[in-house]
Coordinates of C-alpha atoms and ligand atoms in Angstrom, one line a residue:
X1 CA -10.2 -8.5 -26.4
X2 CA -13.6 -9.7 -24.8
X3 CA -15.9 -11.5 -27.5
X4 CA -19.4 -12.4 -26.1
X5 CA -20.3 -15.3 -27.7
X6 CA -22.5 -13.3 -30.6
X7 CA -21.7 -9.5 -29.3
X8 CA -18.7 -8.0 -29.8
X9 CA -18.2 -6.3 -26.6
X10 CA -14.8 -4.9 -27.4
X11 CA -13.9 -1.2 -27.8
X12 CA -14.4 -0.2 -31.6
X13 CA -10.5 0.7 -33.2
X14 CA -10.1 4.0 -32.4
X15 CA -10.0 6.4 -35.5
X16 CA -10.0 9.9 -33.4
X17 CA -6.9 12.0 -33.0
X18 CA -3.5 10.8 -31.4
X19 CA -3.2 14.6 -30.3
X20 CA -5.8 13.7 -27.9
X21 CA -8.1 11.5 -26.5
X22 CA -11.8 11.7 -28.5
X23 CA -13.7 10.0 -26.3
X24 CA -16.9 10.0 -28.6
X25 CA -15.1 7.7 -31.2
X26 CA -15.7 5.1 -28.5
X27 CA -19.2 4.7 -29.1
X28 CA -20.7 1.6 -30.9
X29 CA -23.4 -0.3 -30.8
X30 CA -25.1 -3.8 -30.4
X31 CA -28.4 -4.4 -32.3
X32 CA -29.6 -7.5 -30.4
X33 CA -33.6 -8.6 -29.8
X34 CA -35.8 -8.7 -27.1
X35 CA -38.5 -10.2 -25.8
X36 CA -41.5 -7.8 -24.9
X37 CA -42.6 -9.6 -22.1
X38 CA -45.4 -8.8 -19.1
X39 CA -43.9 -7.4 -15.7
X40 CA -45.1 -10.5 -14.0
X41 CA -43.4 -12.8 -16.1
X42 CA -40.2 -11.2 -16.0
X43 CA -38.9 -13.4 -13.3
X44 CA -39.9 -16.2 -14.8
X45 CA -37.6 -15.4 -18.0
X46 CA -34.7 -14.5 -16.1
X47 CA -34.8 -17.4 -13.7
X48 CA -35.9 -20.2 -16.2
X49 CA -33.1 -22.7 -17.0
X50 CA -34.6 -22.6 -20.9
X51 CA -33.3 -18.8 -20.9
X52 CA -29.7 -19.3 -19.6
X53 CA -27.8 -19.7 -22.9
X54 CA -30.1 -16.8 -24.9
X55 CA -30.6 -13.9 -22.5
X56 CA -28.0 -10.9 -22.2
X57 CA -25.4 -11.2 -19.4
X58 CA -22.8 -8.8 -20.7
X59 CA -20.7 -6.7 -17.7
X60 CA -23.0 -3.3 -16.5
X61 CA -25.8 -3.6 -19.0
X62 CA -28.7 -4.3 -17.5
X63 CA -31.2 -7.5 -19.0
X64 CA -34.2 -5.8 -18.8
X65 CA -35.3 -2.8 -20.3
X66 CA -38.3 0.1 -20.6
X67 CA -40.1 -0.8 -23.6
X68 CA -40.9 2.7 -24.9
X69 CA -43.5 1.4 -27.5
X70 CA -45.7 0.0 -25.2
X71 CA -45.5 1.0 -21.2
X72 CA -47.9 -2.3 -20.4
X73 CA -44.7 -4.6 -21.4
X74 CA -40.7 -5.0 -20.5
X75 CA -37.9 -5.7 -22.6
X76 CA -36.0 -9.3 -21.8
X77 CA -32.8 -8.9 -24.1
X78 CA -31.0 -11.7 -25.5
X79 CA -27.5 -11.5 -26.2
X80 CA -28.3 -13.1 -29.9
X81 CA -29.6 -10.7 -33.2
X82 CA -31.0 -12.9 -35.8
X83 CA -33.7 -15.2 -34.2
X84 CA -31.9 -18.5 -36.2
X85 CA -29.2 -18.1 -33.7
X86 CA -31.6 -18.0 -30.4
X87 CA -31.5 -21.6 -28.9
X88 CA -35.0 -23.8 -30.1
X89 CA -36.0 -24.9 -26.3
X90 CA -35.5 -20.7 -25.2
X91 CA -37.3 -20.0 -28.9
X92 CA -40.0 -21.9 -27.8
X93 CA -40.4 -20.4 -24.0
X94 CA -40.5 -17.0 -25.4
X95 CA -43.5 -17.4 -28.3
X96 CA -45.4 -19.2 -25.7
X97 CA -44.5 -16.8 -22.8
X98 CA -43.9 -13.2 -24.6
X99 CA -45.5 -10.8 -26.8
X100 CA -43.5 -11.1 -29.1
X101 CA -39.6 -10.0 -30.3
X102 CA -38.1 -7.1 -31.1
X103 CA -35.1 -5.5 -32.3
X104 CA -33.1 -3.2 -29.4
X105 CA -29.8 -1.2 -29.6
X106 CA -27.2 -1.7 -27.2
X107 CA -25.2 1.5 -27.0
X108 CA -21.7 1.3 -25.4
X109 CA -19.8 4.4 -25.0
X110 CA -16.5 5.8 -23.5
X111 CA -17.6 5.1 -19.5
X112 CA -18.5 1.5 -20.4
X113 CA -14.5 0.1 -21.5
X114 CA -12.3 -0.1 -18.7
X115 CA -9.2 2.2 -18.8
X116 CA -6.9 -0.6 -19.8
X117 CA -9.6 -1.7 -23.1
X118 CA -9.3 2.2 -24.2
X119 CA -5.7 2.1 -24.1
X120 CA -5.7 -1.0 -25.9
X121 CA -7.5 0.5 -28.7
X122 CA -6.2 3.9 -28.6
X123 CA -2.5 3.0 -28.8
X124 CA -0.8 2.2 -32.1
X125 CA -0.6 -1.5 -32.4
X126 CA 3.1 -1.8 -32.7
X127 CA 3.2 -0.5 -28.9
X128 CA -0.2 -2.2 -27.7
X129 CA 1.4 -5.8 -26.3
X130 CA 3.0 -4.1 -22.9
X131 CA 1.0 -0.9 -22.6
X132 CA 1.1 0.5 -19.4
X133 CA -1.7 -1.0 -16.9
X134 CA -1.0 -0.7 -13.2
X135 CA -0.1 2.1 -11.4
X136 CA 0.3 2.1 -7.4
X137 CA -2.1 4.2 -5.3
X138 CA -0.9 6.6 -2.5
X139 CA -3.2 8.5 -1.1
X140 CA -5.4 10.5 -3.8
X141 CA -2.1 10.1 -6.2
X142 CA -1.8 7.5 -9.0
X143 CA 2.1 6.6 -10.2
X144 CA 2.8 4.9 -13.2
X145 CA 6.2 4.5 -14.5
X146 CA 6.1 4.7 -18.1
X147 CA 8.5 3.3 -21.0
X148 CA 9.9 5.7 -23.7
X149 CA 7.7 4.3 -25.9
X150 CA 4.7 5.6 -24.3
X151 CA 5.7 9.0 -22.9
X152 CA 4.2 10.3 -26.5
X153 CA 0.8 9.7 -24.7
X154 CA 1.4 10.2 -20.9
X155 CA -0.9 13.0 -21.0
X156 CA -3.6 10.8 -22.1
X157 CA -2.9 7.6 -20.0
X158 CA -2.7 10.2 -17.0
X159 CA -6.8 11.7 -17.9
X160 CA -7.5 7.5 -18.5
X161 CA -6.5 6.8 -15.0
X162 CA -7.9 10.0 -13.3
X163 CA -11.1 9.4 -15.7
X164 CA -11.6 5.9 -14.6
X165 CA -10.4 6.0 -10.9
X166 CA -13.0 8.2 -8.3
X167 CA -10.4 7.9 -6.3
X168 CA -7.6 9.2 -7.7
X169 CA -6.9 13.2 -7.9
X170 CA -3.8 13.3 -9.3
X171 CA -1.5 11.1 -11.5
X172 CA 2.3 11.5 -11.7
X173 CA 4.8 9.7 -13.5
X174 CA 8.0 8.6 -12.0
X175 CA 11.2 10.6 -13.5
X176 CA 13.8 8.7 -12.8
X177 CA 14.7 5.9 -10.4
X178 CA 15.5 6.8 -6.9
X179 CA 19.3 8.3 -6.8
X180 CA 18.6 10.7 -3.7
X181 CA 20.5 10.3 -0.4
X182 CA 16.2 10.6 1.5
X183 CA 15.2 7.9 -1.2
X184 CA 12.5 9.9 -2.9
X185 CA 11.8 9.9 -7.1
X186 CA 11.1 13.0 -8.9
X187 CA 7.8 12.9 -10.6
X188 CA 5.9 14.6 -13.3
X189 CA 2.2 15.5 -13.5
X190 CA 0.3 13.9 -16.0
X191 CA -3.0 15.0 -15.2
X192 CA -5.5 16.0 -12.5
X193 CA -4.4 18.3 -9.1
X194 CA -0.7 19.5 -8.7
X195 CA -1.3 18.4 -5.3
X196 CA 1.3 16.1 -3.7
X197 CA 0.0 16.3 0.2
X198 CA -1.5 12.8 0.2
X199 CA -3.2 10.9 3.5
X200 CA -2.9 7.3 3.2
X201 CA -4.0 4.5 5.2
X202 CA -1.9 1.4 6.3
X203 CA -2.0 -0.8 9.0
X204 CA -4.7 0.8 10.4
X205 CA -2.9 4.2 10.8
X206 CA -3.3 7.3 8.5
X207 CA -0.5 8.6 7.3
X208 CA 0.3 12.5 5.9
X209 CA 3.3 13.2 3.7
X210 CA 4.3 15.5 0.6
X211 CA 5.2 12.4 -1.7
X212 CA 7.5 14.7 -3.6
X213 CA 9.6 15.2 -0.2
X214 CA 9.5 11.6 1.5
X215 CA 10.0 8.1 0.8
X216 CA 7.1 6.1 0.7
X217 CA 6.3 2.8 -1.1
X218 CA 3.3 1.0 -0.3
X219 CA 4.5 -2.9 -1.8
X220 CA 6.2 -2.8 1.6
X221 CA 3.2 -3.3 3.4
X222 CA 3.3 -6.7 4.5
X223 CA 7.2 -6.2 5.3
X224 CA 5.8 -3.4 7.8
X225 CA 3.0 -5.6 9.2
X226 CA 5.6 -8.6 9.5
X227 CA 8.0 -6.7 11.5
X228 CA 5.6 -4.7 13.3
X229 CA 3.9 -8.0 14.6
X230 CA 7.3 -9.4 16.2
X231 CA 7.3 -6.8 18.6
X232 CA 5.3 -6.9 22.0
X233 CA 3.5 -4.3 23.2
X234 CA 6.0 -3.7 25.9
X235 CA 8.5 -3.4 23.7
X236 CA 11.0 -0.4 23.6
X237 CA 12.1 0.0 19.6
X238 CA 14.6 2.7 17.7
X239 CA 14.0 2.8 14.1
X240 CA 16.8 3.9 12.5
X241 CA 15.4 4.8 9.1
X242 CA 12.1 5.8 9.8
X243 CA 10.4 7.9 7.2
X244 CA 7.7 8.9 8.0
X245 CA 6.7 6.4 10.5
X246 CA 5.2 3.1 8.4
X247 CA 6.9 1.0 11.2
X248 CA 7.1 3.4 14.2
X249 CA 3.6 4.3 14.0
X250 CA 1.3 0.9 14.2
X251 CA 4.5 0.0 16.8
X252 CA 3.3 2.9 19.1
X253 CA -0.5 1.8 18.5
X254 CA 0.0 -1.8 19.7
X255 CA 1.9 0.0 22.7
X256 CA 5.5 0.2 21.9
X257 CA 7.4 2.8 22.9
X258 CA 9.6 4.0 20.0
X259 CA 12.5 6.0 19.1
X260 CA 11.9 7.3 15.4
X261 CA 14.8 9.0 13.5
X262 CA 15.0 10.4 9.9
X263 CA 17.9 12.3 8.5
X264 CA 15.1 14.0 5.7
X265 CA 13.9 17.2 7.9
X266 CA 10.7 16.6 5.6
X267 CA 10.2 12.6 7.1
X268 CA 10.9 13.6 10.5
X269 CA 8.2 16.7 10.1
X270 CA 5.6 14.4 8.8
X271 CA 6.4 11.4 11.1
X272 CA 5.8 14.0 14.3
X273 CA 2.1 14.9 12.8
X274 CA 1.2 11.2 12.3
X275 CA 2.5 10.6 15.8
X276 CA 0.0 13.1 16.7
X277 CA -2.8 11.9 14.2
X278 CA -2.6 8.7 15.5
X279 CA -2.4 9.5 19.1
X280 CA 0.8 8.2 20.1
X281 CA 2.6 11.5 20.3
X282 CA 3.0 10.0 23.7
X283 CA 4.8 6.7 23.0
X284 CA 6.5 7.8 19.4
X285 CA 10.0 10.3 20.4
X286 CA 11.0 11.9 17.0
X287 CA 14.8 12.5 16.2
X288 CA 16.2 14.4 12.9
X289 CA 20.0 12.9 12.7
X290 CA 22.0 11.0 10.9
X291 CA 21.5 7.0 11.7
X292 CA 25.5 6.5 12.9
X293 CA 24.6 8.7 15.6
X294 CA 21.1 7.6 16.9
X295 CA 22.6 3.8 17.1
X296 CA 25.2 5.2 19.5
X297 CA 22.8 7.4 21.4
X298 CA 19.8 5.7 21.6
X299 CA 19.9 2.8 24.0
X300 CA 21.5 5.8 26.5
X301 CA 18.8 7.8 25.7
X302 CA 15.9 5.3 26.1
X303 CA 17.9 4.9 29.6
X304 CA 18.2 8.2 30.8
X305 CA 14.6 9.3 29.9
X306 CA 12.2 6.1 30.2
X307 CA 9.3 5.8 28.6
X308 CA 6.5 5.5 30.6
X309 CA 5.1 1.5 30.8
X310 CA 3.0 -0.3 29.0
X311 CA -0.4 -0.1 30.7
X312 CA -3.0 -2.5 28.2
X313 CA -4.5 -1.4 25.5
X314 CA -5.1 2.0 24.3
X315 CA -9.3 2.3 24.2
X316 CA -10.3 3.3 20.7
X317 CA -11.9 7.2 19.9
X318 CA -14.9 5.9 19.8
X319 CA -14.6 3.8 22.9
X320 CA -13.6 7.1 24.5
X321 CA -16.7 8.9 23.0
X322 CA -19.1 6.4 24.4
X323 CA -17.8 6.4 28.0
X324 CA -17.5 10.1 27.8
X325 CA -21.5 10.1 26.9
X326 CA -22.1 7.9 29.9
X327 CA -20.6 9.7 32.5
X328 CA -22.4 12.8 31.4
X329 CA -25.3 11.2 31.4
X330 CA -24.9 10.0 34.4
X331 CA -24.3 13.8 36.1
X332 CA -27.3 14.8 34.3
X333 CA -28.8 12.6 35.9
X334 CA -27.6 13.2 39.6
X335 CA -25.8 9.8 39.9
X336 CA -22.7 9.7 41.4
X337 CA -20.1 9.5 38.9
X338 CA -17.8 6.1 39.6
X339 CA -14.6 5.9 41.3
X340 CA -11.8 5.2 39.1
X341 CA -9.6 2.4 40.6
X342 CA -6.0 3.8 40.2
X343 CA -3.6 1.5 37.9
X344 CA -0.9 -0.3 39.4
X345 CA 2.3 1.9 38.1
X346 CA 3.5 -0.2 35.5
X347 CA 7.3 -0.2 35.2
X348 CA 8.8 2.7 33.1
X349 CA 10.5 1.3 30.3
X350 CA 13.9 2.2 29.3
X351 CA 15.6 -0.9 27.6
X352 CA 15.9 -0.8 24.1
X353 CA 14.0 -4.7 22.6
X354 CA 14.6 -4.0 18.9
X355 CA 16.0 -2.0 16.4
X356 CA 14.9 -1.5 12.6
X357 CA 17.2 -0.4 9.6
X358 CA 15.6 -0.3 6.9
X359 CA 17.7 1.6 4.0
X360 CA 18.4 -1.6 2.0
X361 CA 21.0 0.3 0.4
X362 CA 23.7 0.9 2.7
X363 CA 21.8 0.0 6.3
X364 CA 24.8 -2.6 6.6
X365 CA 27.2 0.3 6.4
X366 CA 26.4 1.5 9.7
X367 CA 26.3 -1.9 11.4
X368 CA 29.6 -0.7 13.2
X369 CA 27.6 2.0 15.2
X370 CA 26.3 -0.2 17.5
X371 CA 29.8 -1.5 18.7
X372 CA 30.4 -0.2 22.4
X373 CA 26.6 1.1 22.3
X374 CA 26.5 -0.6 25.7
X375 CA 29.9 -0.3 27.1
X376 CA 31.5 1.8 29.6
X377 CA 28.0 2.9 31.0
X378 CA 26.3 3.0 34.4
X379 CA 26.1 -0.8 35.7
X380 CA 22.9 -0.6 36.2
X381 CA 22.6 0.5 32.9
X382 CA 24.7 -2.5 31.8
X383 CA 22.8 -4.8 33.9
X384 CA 19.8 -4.3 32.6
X385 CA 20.6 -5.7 28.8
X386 CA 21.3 -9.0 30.3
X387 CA 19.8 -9.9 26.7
X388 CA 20.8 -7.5 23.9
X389 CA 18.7 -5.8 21.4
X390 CA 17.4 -7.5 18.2
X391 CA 18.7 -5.9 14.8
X392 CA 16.4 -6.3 11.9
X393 CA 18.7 -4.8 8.8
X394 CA 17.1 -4.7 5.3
X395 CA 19.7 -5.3 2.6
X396 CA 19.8 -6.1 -1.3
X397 CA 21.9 -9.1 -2.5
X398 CA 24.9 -8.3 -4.6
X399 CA 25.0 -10.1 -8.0
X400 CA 26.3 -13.5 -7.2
X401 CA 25.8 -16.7 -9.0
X402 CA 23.1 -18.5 -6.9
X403 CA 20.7 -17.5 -4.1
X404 CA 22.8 -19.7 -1.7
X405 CA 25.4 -17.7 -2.3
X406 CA 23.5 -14.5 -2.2
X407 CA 22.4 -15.5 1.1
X408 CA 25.7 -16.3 2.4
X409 CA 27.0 -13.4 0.8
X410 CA 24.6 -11.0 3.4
X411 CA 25.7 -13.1 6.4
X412 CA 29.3 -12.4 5.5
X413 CA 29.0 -8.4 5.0
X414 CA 27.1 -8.2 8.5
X415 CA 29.7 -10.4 10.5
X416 CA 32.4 -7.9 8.8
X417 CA 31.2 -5.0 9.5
X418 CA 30.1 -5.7 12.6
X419 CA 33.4 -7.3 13.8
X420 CA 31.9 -10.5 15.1
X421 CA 30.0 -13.5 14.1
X422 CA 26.4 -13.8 14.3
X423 CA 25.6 -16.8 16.8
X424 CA 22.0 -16.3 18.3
X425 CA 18.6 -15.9 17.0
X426 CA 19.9 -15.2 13.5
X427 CA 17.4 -15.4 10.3
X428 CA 16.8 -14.1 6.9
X429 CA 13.3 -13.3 5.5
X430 CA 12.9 -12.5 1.8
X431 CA 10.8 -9.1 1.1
X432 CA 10.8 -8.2 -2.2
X433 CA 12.5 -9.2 -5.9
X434 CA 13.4 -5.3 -6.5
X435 CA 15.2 -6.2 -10.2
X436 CA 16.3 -8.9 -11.6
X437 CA 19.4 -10.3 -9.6
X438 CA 18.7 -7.7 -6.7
X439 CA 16.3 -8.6 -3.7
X440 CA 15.6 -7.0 -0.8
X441 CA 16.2 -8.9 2.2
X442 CA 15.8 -8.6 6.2
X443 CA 18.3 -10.0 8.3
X444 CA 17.3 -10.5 11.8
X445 CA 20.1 -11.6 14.5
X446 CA 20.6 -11.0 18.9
X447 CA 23.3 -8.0 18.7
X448 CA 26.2 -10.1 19.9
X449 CA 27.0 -9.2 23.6
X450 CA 30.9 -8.7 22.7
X451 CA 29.9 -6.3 20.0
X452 CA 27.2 -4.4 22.3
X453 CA 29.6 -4.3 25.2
X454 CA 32.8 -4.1 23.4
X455 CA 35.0 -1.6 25.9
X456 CA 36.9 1.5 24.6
X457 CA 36.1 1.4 21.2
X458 CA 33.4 3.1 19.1
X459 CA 34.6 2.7 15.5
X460 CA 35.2 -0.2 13.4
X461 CA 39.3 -0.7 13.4
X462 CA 38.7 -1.6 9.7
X463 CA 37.2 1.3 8.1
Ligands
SAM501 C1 14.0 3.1 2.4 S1 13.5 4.5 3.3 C2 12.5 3.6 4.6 C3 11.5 4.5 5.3 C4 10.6 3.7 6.2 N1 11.2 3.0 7.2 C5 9.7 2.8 5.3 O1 9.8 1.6 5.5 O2 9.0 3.2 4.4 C6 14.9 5.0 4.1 C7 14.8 6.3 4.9 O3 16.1 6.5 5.5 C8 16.3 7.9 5.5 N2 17.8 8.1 5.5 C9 18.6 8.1 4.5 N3 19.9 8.3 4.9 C10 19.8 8.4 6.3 C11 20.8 8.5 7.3 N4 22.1 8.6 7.0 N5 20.4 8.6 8.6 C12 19.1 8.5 8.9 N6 18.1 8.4 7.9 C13 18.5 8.3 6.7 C14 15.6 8.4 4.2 O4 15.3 9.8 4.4 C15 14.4 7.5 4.2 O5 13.3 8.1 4.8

């Protein structure tokens, strides 16, 4: 609770209805004095060292006020109410420098406490320690995932958070944890818009999706910038797991060409119209299927219909907009309008430089797909992955005893089910602590070449 050396400036206890949120029992208010002080000399008073330890400084309220008595004169307020308390060396600066003091009222109200300081004081206090403070942003939405012991007042915390964010349009909270084979929670409206359609930004891309269709979860930001910035813009990449494009999409605007699968009709829908909103509809081929089956069909596919190559940097909308502007002017003015050198044809691309898995829960499950991917093809086909592909598999550790063995335990699962041990380029980033005992990892590694090229056979003998 915030105590201002002499002010009080917490919320008062609340003594309005639990049924609902009274927001005029938050009002109180702080009798303090002031100084009634010339407009010319009100720089002087706020600047002064003397006046440091006496005048207001409490968060949104402004120091200086009208003085409706007397329109010649300002109000300097002091954060102290009985002149005893005011310190002797500021005392003395203000009867030498003022007209005088007064008395002044403070008044605090409901838009002044921060959401979190009116659900302090509206909660009862056996819940207060641990009430609910963050929520995570998507797009206009707000999702807080509440304990039992709150859901009594989820209607209220939900107007709180739409009351005290601009931003925020709607708030949800989260039903139950994520069960579904597409990875997305069921949620309930708390307050605000039953509208689920959010755009959010990441990455510099904008993203559109029906976050009560898709998976989407903005802590793993960084994990999509990380990966994202591995990859050169020449690249070729096939994410497995898509969604709706949090990797595929800033991939395609730094110039990869990607192959962007999603089993979730829904993902795959939304990951084509941020292709397009992003303007890499050209780059950014969207597939609908199950995982198992894009592994096996992508690195043939990539193959037999290239992509076309990387040519530099894509210039930005407004770059566009400003040469567009030029060359009109330059008609309208009778110029000649210059030549464009053709590019050099840069070489289609059609080999595969990366693929991404990220569905921590069972992404190691379909390791086996890629056995044979590159077997028993064209040779020229073959010849062309003189280096294999790079895997980068999210994953969650089991419960083991150590993170040693955790780690160990990751390698082993991904050597088994691939049928081969991992030799080249192999690392292991940490990305998130999901629960206690369960992280989420990435696991990086060089697809083995006697698993890529593996003759004859495209299941795992051991499943
Ligand atoms: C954890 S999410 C990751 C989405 C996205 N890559 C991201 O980072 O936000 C996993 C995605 O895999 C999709 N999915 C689940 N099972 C699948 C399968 N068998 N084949 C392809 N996609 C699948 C889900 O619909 C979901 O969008």
């Amino acid at each position: 609770m915030s105590r201002h050396l002499f002010l009080d400036v917490s919320p008062p206890p609340y003594l309005g209805s639990r049924e609902q949120l009274d927001k005029s029992a938050f009002r109180k208010t702080l009798p303090v004095l002031a100084a009634r002080v010339q407009p010319d000399k009100v720089g002087r008073f706020l600047k002064g060292d003397v006046m440091k330890r006496a005048i207001l400084d409490i968060p949104k309220v402004r120091t200086v006020a009208p003085d409706l008595a007397n329109e010649g004169t300002r109000l300097v307020l002091l954060r102290m109410s009985r002149e005893a308390d005011i310190p002797s060396d500021a005392l003395e600066f203000i009867k030498k420098e003022s007209n005088g003091l007064v008395t002044y009222d403070v008044d605090l109200d409901y838009n002044y406490w921060t959401s979190d300081e009116i659900l302090h004081s509206f909660l009862p206090e056996d819940i207060r320690q641990g009430a609910p403070s963050g929520f995570a942003i998507v797009g206009h939405i707000a999702h807080l995932n509440l304990n039992d012991e709150y859901l009594p007042y989820k209607h209220i915390i939900g107007e709180l958070v739409l009351d005290k964010n601009p931003r925020v349009r709607t708030v949800v909270n989260k039903l139950n944890s994520i069960d579904n084979q597409f990875r997305f929670f069921k949620m309930e409206l708390l307050a605000g818009e039953p509208d689920y359609v959010v755009e959010h930004h990441e990455s510099d891309c904008r993203f559109l999706f029906d976050f009560t269709k898709v998976y989407w979860n903005s802590r793993l930001h960084t994990e999509h910038e990380r990966l994202v910035q591995l990859f050169k813009p020449e690249d070729v990449v096939a994410d497995v797991f898509a969604g709706v494009g949090p990797f595929a999409i800033p991939a395609g605007a730094k110039g990869c060409a990607v192959l962007a699968n999603d089993l979730n009709p829904e993902s795959a829908k939304y990951l084509a119209i941020n292709a397009t909103n992003n303007r890499v509809e050209d780059i950014v081929r969207v597939f609908c299927e199950d995982g198992r089956e894009f592994i096996k069909e992508a690195a043939l596919r990539a193959w037999t219909a290239p992509f076309p190559g990387y040519t530099g940097p894509k210039p930005s909308r407004s770059q566009e907009d400003k040469e567009r502007r030029r060359l009109q002017k330059l008609k309208a003015e009778g110029k000649t309008l210059p030549t464009s050198i053709p590019e050099s044809p840069a070489e289609p691309r059609r080999k595969i430089s990366h693929f991404v898995m990220n569905l921590p829960d069972s992404a190691i499950e379909f390791l086996d797909a890629f056995r044979g991917i590159l077997a028993d093809k064209d040779p020229d086909f073959r010849r062309t992955y003189n280096i294999t592909p790079m895997i980068h598999c999210h994953c969650f550790t089991r419960e083991v005893e150590s993170v040693a063995t955790a780690e160990n335990d990751i390698y082993k699962r991904v050597e088994e089910k691939l049928g081969a041990p991992l030799t080249s380029e192999v690392s292991l980033q940490f990305v998130r602590s999901v629960a206690p005992n369960k992280d989420m990892y990435c696991i990086s590694f060089r697809l083995p070449p006697e698993v890529a090229f593996l003759s004859g056979i495209q299941e795992n003998p051991r499943r």
